Coordinates of C-alpha atoms and ligand atoms in Angstrom, one line a residue:
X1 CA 22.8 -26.5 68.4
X2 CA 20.8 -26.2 65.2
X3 CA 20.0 -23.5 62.9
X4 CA 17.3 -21.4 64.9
X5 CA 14.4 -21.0 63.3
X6 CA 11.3 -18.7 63.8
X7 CA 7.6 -18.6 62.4
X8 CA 5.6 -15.9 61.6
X9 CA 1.7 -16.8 61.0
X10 CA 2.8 -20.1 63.6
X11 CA -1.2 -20.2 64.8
X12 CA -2.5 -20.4 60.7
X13 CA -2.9 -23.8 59.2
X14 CA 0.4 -23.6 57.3
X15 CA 2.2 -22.1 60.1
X16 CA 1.4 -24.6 62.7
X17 CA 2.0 -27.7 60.2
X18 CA 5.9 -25.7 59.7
X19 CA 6.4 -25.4 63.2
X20 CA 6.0 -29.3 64.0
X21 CA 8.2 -29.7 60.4
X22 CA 10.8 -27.9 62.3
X23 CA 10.6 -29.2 65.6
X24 CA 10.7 -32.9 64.0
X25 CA 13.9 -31.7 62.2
X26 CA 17.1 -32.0 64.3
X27 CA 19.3 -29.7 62.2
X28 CA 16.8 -27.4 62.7
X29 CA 15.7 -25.4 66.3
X30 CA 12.2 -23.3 67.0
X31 CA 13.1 -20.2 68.6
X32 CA 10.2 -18.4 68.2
X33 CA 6.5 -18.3 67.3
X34 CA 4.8 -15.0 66.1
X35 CA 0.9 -14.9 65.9
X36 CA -1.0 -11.9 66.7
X37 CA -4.2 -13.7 68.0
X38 CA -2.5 -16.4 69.5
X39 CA -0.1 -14.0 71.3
X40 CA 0.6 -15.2 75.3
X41 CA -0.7 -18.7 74.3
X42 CA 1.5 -21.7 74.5
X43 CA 2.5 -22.8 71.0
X44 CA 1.2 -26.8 71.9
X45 CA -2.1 -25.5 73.1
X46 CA -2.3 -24.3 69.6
X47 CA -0.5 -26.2 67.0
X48 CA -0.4 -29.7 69.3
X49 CA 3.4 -29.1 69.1
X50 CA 6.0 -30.6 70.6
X51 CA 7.6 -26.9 72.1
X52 CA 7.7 -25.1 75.5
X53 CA 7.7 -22.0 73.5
X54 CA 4.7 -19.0 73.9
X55 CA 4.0 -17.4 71.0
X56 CA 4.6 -13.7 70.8
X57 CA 2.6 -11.2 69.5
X58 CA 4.8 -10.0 67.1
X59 CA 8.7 -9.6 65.8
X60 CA 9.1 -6.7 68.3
X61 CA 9.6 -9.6 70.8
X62 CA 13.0 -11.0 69.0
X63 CA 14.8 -8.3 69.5
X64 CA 17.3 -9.8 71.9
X65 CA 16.6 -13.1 70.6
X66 CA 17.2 -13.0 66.7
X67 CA 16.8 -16.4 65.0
X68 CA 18.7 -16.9 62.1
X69 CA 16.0 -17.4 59.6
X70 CA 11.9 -16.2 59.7
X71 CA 9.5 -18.1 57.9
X72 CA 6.3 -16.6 56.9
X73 CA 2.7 -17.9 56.2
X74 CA 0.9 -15.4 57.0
X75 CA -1.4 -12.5 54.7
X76 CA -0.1 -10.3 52.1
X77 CA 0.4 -7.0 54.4
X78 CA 1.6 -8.6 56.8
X79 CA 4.1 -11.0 55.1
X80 CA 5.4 -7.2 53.3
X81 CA 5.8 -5.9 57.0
X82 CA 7.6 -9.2 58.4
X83 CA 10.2 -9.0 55.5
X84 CA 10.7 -5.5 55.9
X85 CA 11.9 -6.5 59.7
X86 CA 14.3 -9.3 58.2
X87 CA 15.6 -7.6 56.1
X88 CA 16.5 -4.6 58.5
X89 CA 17.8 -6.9 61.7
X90 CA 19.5 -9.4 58.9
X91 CA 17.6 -12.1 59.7
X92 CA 17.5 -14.6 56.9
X93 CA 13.3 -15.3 55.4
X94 CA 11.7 -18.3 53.8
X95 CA 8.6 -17.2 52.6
X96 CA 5.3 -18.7 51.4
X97 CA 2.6 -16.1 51.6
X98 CA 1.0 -16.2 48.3
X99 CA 0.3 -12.0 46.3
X100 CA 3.5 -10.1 46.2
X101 CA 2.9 -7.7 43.5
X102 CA 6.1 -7.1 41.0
X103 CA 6.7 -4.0 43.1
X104 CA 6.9 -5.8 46.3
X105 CA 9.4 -7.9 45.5
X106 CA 11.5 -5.1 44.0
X107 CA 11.4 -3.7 47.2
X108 CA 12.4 -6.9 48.6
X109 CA 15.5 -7.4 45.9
X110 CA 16.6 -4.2 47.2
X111 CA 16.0 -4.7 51.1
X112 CA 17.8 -8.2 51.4
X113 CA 21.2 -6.9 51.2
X114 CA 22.7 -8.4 54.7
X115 CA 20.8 -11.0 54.8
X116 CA 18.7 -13.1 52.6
X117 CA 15.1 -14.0 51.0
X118 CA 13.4 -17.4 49.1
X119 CA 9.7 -16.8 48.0
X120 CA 8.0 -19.8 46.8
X121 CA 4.3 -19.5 45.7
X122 CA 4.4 -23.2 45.6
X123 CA 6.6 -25.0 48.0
X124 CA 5.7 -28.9 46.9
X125 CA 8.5 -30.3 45.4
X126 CA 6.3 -32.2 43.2
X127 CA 4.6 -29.3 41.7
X128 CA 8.4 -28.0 41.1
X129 CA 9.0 -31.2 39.0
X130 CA 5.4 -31.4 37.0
X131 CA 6.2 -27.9 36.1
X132 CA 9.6 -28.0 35.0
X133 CA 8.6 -31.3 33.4
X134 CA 6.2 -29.9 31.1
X135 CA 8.1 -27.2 30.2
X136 CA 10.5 -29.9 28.7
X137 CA 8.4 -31.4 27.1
X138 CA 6.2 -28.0 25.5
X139 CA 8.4 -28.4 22.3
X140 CA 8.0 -31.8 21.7
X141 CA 4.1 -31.7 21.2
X142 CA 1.4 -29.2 19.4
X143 CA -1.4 -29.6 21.5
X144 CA -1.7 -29.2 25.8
X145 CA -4.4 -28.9 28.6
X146 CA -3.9 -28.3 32.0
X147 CA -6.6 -29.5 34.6
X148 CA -6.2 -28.6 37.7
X149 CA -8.6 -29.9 41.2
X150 CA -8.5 -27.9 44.3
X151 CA -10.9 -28.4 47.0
X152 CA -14.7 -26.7 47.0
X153 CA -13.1 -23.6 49.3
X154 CA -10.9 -22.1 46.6
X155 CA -12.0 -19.2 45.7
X156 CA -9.8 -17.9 43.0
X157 CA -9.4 -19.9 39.5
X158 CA -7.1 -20.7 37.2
X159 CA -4.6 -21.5 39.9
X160 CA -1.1 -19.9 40.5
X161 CA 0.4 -22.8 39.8
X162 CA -1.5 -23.5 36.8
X163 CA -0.9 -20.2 35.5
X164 CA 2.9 -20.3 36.2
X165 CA 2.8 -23.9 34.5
X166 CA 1.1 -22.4 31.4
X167 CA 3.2 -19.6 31.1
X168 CA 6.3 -21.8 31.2
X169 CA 5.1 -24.1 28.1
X170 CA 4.2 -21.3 26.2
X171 CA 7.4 -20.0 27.1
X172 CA 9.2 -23.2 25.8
X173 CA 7.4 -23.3 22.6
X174 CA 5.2 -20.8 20.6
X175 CA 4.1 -23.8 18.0
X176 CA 0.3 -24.6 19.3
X177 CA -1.7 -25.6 17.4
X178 CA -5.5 -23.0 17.1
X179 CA -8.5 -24.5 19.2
X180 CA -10.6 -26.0 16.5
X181 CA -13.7 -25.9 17.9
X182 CA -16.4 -23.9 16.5
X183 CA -19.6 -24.0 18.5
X184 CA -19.3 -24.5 22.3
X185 CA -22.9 -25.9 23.7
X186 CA -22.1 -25.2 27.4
X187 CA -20.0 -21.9 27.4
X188 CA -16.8 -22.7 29.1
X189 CA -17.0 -26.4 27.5
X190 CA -13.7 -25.6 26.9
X191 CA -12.0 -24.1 29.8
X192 CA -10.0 -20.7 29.8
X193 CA -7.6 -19.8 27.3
X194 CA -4.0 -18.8 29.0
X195 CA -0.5 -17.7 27.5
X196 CA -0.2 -19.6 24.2
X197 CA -3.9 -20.5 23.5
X198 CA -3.4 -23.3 26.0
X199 CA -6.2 -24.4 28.0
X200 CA -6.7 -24.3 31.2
X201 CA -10.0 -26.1 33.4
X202 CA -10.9 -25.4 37.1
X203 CA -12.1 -28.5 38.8
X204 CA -13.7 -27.6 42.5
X205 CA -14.6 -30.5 44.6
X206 CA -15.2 -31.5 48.2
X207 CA -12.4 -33.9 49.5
X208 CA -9.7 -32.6 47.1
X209 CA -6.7 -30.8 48.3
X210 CA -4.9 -29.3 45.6
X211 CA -3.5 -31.5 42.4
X212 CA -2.7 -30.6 38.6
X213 CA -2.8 -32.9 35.5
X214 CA -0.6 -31.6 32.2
X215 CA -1.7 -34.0 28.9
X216 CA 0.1 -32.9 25.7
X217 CA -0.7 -34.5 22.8
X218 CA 1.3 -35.3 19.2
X219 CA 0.5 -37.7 16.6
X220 CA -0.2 -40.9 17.5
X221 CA 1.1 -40.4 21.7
X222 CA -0.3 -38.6 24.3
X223 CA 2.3 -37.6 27.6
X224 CA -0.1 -36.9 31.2
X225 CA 2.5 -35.3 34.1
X226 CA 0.1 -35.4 37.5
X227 CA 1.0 -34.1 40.9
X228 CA -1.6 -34.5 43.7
X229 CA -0.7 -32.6 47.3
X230 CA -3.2 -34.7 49.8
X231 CA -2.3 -32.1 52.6
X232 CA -0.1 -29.9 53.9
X233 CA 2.6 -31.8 55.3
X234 CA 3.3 -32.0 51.0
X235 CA 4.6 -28.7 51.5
X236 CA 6.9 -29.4 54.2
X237 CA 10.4 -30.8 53.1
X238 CA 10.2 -27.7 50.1
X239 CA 10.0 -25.3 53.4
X240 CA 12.9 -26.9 55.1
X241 CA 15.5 -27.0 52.3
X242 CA 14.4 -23.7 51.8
X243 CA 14.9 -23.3 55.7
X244 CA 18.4 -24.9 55.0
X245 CA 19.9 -23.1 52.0
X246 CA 18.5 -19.7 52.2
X247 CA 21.9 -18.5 54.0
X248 CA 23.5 -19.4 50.7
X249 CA 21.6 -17.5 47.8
X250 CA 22.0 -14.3 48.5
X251 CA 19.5 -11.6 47.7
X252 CA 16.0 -12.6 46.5
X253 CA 15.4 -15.9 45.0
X254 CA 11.7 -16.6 43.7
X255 CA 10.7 -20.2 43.4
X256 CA 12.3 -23.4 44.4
X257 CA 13.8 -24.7 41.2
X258 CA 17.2 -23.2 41.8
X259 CA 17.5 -24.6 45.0
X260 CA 16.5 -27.8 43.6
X261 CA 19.5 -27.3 41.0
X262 CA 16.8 -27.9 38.2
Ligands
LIG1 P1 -4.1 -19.0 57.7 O1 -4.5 -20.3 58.3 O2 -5.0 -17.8 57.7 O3 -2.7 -18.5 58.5 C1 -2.2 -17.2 58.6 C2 -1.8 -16.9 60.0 O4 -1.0 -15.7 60.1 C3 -3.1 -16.7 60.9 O5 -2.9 -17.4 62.1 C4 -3.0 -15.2 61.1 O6 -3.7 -14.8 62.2 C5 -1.5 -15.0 61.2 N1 -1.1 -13.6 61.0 C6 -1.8 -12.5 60.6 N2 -1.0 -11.4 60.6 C7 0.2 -11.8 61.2 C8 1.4 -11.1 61.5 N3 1.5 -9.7 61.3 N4 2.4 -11.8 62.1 C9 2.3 -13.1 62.3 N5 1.2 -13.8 62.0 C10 0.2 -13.2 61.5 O7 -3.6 -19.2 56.2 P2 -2.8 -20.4 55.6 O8 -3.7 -21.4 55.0 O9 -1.8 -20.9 56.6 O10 -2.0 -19.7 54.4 C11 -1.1 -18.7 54.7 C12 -0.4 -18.2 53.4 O11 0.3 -19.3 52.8 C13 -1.5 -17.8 52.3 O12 -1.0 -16.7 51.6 C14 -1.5 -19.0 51.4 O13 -1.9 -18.7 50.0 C15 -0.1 -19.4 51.4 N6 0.2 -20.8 51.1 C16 1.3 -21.1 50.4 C17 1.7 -22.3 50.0 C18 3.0 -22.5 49.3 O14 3.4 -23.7 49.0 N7 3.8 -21.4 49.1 C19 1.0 -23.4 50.4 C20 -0.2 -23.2 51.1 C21 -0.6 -21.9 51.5 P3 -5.3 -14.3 62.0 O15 -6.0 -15.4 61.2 O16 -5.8 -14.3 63.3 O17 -5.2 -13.0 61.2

């Protein structure tokens, strides 16, 4: 038998897209499906899964039936209650909700003490890479823009992602060179300024999924690092190693790198 595995949110566009992840994977078992609104449904009338399971309302429903790890894609309040019910029953989490406030996840370092917690705002092990990537090469270069395309539904911008990459380059070097321009003829010509003075441009557009382009320039060269996600199933085989190695970092572990010894 495999490592049983539940998901919370298992009704929600991530969810359902982890639930056939795990079902294809045969380390891995689904135990159990938590969605509120989908609760007394059968889990392949509503993800088109391959599973005989019904989804539950919620974790109440596990009692006698613990899984060994939860994953969660879900909403902020509810993601904070889930991983308060991990953490008391020592069920290990994988977690991709997206808004923990810096309190949250001190409660969370302190809750996971039997068991234990990955959070990854960004669970595409190409996005890992461009962003560990450009922090290499932040030192090497004076000038950097990030441009980043989402599809026309986003509604927050800069993205997470951008921002983390940002704040990682600036991190890695603080020698960028000053914006030279002087008169901007369309404001926002020039994007956002982030950490660093580094730029930063918000691309919306219909048919896009989600997909980031670093340049840094130095005399003479220019270096572009691009991910693209095309859809969710990008995310998947981040969620399952996560799935996989969670029993062995204990505590709270935030982001993927470590896992992906980087
Ligand atoms: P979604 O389609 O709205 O799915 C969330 C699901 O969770 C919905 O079915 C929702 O039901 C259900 N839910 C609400 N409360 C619950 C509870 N207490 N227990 C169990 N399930 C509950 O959203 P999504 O697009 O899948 O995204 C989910 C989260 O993942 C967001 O925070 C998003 O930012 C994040 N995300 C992260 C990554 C990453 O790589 N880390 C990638 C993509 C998305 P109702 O809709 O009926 O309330």
């Amino acid at each position: 038998m495999g490592l049983r595995v539940g998901v919370f949110g298992a009704g929600g566009r991530m969810g359902a897209t982890v639930c056939a992840a795990i079902v294809g994977d045969p380390a891995l078992d689904l135990t159990a499906a938590i969605d509120p609104h989908h609760s007394g449904l059968d889990l392949r009338s509503v993800t088109g899964v391959e599973s005989n399971l019904q989804v539950q309302a919620d974790a109440a429903a596990l009692e006698h039936d613990q899984p060994d790890v939860m994953v969660d894609f879900t909403h902020l309040e509810a993601a904070c209650e889930n991983l308060r019910w991990c953490a008391a029953r020592g069920v290990h989490a994988v977690v991709g909700t997206t808004g923990f406030t810096d309190d949250d996840l001190d409660g969370f370092r302190d809750a996971f003490t039997s068991s234990n917690c990955v959070i990854a705002p960004n669970f595409a092990i190409g996005a890992i890479l461009m962003m560990r990537f450009a922090e290499l090469a932040a030192p090497w270069f004076e000038t950097a823009e990030v441009i980043e395309l989402h599809h026309d539904q986003k509604l927050d911008a800069p993205s997470g992602t951008a921002m983390l990459t940002v704040e990682r380059m600036a991190e890695a070097s603080r020698e960028w060179a000053p914006d030279p321009t002087r008169t901007e003829i369309v404001a926002g010509a020039r994007g956002g300024a982030g950490p660093g003075g580094i730029r930063v441009h918000s691309v919306r557009l219909r048919g896009l999924v989600a997909h980031q382009e670093v340049l840094l320039g130095t005399t003479g060269q220019s270096l572009s690092i691009r991910h693209d996600s095309y859809d969710r199933s990008s995310f998947m085989p981040g969620v399952v190693l996560a799935v996989k190695e969670v029993g062995n970092r204990p505590g709270l572990t935030i982001g993927l790198d470590s896992l992906l010894d980087l």
